[in-house]
Coordinates of C-alpha atoms and ligand atoms in Angstrom, one line a residue:
X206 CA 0.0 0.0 0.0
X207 CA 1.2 3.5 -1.3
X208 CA 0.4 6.1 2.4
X209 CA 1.9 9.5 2.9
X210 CA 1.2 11.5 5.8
X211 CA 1.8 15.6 6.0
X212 CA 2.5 17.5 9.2
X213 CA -0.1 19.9 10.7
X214 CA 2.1 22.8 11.0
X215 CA 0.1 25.5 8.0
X216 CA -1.9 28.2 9.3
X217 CA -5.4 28.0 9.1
X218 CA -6.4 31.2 7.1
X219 CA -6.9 29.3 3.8
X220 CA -9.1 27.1 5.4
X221 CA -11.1 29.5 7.2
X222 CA -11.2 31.4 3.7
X223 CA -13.1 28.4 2.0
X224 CA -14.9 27.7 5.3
X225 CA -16.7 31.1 4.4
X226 CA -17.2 30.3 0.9
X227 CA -18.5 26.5 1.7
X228 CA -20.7 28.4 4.4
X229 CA -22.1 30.8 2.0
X230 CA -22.7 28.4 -1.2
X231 CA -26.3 28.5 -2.2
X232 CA -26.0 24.5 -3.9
X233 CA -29.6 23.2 -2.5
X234 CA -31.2 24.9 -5.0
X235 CA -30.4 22.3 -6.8
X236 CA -28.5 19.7 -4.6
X237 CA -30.3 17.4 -2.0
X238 CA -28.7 16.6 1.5
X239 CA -27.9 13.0 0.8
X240 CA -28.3 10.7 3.6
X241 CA -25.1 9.7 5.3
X242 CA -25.9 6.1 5.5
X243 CA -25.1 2.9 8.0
X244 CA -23.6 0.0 6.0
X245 CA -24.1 -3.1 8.8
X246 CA -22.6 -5.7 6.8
X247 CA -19.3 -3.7 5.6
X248 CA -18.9 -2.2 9.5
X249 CA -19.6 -6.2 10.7
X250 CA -16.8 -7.4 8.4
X251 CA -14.0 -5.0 9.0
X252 CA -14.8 -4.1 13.0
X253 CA -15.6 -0.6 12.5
X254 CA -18.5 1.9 12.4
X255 CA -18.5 2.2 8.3
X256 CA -20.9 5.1 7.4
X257 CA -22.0 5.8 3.7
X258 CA -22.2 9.4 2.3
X259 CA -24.5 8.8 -0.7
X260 CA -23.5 11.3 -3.1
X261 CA -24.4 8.9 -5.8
X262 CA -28.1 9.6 -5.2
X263 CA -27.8 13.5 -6.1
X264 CA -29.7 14.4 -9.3
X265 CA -27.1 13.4 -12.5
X266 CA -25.8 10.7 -9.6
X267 CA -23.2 12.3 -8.4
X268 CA -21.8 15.3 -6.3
X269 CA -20.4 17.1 -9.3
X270 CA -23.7 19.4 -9.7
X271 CA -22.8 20.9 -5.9
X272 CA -19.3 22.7 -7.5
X273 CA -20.6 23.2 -11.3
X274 CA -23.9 24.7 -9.7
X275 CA -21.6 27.0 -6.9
X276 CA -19.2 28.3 -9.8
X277 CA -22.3 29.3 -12.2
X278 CA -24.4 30.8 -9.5
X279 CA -21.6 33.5 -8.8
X280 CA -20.7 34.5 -12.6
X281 CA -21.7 38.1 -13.0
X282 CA -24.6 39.0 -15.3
X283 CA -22.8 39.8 -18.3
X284 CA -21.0 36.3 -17.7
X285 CA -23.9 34.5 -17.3
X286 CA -25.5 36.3 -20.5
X287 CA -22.5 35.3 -22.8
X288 CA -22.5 31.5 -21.6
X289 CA -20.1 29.2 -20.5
X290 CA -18.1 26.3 -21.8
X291 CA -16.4 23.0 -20.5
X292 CA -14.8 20.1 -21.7
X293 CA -15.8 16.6 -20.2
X294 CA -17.5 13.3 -20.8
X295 CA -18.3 12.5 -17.5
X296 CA -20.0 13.5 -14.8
X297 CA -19.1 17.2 -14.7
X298 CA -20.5 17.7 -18.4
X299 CA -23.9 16.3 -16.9
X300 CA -23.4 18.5 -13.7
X301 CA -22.6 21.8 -15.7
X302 CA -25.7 21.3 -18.4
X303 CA -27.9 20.8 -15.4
X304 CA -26.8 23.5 -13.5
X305 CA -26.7 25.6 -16.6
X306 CA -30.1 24.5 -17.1
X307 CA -31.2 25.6 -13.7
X308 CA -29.9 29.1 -13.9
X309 CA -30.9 29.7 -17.6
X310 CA -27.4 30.0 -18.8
X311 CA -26.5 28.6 -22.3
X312 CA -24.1 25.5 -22.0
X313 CA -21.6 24.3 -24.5
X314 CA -19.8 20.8 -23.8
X315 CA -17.0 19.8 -25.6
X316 CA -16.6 16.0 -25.7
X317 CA -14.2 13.5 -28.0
X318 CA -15.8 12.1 -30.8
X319 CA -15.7 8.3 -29.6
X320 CA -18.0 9.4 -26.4
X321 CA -20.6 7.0 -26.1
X322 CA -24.2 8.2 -27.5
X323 CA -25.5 7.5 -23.8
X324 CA -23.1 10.7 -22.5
X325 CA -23.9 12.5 -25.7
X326 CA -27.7 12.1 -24.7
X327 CA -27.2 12.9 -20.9
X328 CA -25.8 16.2 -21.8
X329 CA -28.3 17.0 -24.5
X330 CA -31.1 16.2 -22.5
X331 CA -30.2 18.2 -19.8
X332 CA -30.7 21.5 -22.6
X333 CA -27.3 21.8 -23.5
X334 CA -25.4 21.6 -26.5
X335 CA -22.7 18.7 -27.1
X336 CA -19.8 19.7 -29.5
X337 CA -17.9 16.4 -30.6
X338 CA -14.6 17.3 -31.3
X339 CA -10.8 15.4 -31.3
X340 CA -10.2 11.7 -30.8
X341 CA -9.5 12.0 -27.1
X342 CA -9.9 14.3 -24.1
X343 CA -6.9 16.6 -24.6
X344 CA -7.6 17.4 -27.8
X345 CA -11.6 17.8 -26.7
X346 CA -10.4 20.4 -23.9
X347 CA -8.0 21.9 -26.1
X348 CA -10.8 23.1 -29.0
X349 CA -13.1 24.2 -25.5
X350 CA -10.4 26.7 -24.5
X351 CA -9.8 27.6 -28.2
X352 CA -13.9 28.3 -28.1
X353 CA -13.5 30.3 -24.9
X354 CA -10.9 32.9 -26.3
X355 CA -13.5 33.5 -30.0
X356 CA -16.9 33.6 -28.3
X357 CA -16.0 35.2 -24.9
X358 CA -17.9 32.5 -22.7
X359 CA -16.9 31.4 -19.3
X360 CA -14.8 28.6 -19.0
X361 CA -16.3 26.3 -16.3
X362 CA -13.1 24.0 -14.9
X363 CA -14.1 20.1 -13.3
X364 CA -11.8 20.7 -10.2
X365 CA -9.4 23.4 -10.1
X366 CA -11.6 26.6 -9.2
X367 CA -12.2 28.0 -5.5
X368 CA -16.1 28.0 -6.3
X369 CA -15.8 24.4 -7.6
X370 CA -14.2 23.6 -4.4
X371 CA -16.2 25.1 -2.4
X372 CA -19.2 23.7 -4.0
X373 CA -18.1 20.5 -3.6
X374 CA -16.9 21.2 0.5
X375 CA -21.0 21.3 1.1
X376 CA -20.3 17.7 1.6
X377 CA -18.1 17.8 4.3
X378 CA -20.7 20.1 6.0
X379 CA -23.5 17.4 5.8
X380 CA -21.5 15.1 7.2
X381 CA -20.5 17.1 10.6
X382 CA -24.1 18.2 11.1
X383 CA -25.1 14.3 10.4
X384 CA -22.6 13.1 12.7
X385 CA -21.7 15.1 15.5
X386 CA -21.0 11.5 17.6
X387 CA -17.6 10.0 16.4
X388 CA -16.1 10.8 14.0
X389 CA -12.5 9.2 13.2
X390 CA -11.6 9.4 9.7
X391 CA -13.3 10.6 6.5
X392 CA -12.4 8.6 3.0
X393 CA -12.6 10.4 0.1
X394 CA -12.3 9.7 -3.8
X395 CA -9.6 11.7 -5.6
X396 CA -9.6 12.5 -9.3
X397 CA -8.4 16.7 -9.6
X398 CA -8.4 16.9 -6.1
X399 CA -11.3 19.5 -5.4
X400 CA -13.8 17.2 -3.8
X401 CA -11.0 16.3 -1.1
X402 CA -9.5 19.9 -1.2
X403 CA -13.0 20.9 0.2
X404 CA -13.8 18.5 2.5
X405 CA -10.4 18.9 3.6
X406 CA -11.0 22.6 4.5
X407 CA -13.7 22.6 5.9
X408 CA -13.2 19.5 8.1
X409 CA -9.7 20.7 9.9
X410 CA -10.8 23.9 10.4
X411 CA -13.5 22.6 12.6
X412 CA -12.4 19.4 13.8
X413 CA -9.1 18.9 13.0
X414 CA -8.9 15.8 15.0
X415 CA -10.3 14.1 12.1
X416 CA -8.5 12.2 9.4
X417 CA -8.8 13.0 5.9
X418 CA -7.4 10.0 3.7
X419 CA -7.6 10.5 -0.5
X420 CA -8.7 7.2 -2.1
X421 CA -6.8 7.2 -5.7
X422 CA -6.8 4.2 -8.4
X423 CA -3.2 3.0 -8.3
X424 CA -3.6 3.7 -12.6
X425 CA -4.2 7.6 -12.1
X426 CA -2.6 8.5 -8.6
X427 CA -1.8 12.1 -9.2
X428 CA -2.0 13.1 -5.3
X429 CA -0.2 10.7 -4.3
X430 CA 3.0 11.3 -6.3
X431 CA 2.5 15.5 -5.6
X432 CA 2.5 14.7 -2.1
X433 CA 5.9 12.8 -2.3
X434 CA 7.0 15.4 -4.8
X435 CA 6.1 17.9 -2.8
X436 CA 4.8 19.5 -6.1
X437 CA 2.1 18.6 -8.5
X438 CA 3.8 16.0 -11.1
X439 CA 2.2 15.3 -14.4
X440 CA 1.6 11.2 -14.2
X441 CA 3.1 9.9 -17.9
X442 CA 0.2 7.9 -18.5
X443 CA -3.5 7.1 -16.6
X444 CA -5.7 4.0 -16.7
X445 CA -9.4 4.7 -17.4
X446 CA -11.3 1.8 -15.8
X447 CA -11.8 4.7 -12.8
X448 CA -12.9 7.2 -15.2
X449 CA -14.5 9.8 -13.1
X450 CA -11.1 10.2 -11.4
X451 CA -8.6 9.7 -14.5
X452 CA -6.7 13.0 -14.3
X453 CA -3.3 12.9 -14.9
X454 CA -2.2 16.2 -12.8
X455 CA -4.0 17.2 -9.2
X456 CA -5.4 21.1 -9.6
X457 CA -3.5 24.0 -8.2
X458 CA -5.8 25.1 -5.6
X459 CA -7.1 22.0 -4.4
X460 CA -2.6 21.0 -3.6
X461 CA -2.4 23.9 -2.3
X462 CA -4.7 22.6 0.8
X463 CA -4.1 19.1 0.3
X464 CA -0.4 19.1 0.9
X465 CA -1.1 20.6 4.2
X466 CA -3.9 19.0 5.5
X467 CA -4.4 15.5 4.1
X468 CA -3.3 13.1 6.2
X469 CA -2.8 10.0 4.3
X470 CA -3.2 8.8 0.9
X471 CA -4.1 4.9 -0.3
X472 CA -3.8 3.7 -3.7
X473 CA -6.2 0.8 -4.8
X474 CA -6.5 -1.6 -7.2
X475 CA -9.1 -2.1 -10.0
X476 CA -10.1 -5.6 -8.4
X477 CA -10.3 -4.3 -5.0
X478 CA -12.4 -1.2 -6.9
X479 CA -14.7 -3.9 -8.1
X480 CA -15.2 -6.2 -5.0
X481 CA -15.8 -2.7 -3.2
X482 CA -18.9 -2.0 -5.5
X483 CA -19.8 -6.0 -4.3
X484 CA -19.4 -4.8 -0.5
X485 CA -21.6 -1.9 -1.2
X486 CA -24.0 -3.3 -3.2
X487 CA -24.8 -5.7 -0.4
X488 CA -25.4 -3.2 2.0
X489 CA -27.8 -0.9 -0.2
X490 CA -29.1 -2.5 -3.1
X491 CA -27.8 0.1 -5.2
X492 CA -24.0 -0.1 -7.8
X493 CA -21.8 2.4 -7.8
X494 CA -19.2 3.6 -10.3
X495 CA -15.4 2.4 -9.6
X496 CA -15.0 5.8 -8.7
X497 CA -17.5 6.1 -6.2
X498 CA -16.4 3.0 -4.7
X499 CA -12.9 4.2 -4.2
X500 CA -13.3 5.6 -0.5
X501 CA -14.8 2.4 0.8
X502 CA -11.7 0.4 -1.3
X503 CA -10.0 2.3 1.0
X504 CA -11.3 1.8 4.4
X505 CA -10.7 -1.7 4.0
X506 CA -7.2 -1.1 2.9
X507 CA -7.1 1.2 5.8
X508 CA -8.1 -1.0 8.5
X509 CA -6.0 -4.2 7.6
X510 CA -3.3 -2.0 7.4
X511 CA -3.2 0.1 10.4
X512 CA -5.3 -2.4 12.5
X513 CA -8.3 0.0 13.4
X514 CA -10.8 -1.4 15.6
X515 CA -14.3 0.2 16.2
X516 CA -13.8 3.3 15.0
X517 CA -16.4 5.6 12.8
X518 CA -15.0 5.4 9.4
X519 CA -17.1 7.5 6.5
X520 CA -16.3 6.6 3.2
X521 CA -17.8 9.2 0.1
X522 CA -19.8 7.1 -2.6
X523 CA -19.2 10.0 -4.9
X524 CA -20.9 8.7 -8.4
X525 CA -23.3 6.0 -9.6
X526 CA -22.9 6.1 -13.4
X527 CA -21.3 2.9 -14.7
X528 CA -22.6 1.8 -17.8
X529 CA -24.5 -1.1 -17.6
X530 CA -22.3 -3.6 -19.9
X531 CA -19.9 -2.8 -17.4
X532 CA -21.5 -4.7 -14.3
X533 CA -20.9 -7.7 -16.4
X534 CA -17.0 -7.3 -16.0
X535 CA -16.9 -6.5 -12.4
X536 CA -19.0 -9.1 -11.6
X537 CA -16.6 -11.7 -13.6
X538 CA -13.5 -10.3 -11.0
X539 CA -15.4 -10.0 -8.2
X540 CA -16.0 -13.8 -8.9
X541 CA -12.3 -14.4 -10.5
X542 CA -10.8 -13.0 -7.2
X543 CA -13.1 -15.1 -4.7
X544 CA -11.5 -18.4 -6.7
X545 CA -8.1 -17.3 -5.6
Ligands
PLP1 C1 -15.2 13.9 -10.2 C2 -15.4 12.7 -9.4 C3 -14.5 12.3 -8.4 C4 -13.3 13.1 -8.0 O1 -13.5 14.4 -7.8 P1 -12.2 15.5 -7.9 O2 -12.8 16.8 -7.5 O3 -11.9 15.5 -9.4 O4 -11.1 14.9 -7.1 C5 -14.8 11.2 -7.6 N1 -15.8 10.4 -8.0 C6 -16.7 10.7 -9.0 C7 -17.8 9.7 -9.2 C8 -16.5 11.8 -9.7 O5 -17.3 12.1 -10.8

């Protein structure tokens, strides 16, 4: 297991800056409070307290639509007149048309031309418009930011903004109001960094007694290396089977709190990815992406490792949107690895 723990030596004026911002973000006009969830059979297996955040039952099914919804709210007038732009397949492109959607604001995604009709329709349907473009994301992003400088509309970034951020910190303030009992560590999913950088924030500015460990695919673990760095790295290459967290460099806000107060990160495996969607499926009848089942991947890796017993453990299940025809391979190595 890949771990890396940071002093707490950094002032806490950044966090109190995006406690305010968290504090102050108006995201239930279009996200719910999701329930923050006992999972009986996970906490009987592993000896702990294991409680769910079920971020995958926000509208779109994930917590994306808390930061895209933050970052459009606050655009200016003129800004929100001229439209705003992204680039994404995933769950952000749904988050931004719905948010865009919401606050009457035109949307333009730009996605590769191999996405799969199903993403092409989520963003469509939401009232945006989809521009196919390039054979792969980079070159998507790359005509997006091309679009922004000729038609003067907002570029709206998946993690790296302090409204994004913020956005997505709402989460960490559900889960202190829902559990104001113990509270030990919290597991979070990292892709860009910004749902972590959030929770992060706001979490250690008002209990800093609790952990925050980043949960990253051992095929895409961009924190991970920055935090040994001690500088963001750009990974050489990044395995998609996690594709909600398949980012090759962590964002420049979100290091900027995470090297500070992050206290640990744990790499996991695809197959420990897919028997964590099993463990979680048992509990609540309902499938989760690979990236949403990255925190709870990493509670268990967690508590063999270090041995925990009963503590309150909260793992994020951040995103439900796997494609159906892909249940049928994580079911074959959930299966494949129980034959071992
Ligand atoms: C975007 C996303 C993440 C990671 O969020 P970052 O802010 O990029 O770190 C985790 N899980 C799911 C399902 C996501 O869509």
């Amino acid at each position: 297991m890949s771990t890396c723990t940071a002093p707490h030596t950094a002032e806490t004026g950044l966090l109190e800056h995006y406690v305010k911002k968290i504090l102050a973000a108006p995201v239930y006009d279009l996200a719910v409070r999701t329930p923050l969830q006992a999972a009986p059979a996970l906490s009987a297996l592993l000896g702990n307290q294991v409680l769910l955040k079920r971020e995958d039952l926000q509208p779109t099914f994930s917590f994306k639509i808390r930061g895209a919804y933050n970052k459009l709210v606050q655009l200016t007038p003129e800004q929100k007149a001229r439209g705003v732009i992204t680039a994404s397949a995933g769950n952000h492109a749904q988050g931004v048309a719905l948010a865009a959607r919401e606050l009457g604001i035109k949307a333009r995604i730009v996605m590769p031309s191999t996405t799969p009709d199903l993403k092409v329709q989520g963003v469509c349907s939401r009232g945006a418009e989809a521009v196919l473009h390039g054979q792969n994301f980079p070159s998507a992003l790359a005509h997006a930011l091309q679009l922004v400088e000729t038609s003067g509309c907002t570029f709206v970034p998946p993690f790296d903004d302090p409204d994004v951020i913020a956005g997505q910190g709402t989460v960490a303030m559900e889960i202190l109001r829902q559990q104001q009992g113990p509270l030990d560590a919290i597991f979070v999913p990292v892709g860009g960094g910004g749902l972590i950088a959030g929770i992060a924030a706001y979490v250690k500015y008002l209990r800093p007694q609790v952990r925050i460990v980043g949960v990253e695919s051992q095929g895409s673990s961009c924190l991970l290396a920055a935090m040994r760095a001690g500088e963001r790295v750009v990974l050489p290459s990044v395995d998609g089977f996690a594709d909600g967290t398949a980012v090759a460099q962590v964002g420049a806000y979100g290091f900027e709190i995470c090297r500070d107060w992050v206290d640990e990160v744990i790499t996991v495996s695809n197959d420990e990815l897919c028997s964590a969607i099993k463990l979680i499926y048992d509990d609540t009848r309902s499938i989760t992406e690979p990236s949403g089942a990255l925190a709870v991947a990493g509670v268990r890796k967690y508590v063999a490792h270090h041995g925990v017993q009963g503590q309150t453990l909260v793992a994020v299940n951040s995103g439900a949107n796997i494609n159906f025809d892909s249940l049928r391979y994580v079911a074959e190595r959930v299966v494949a690895q129980s034959a071992l």
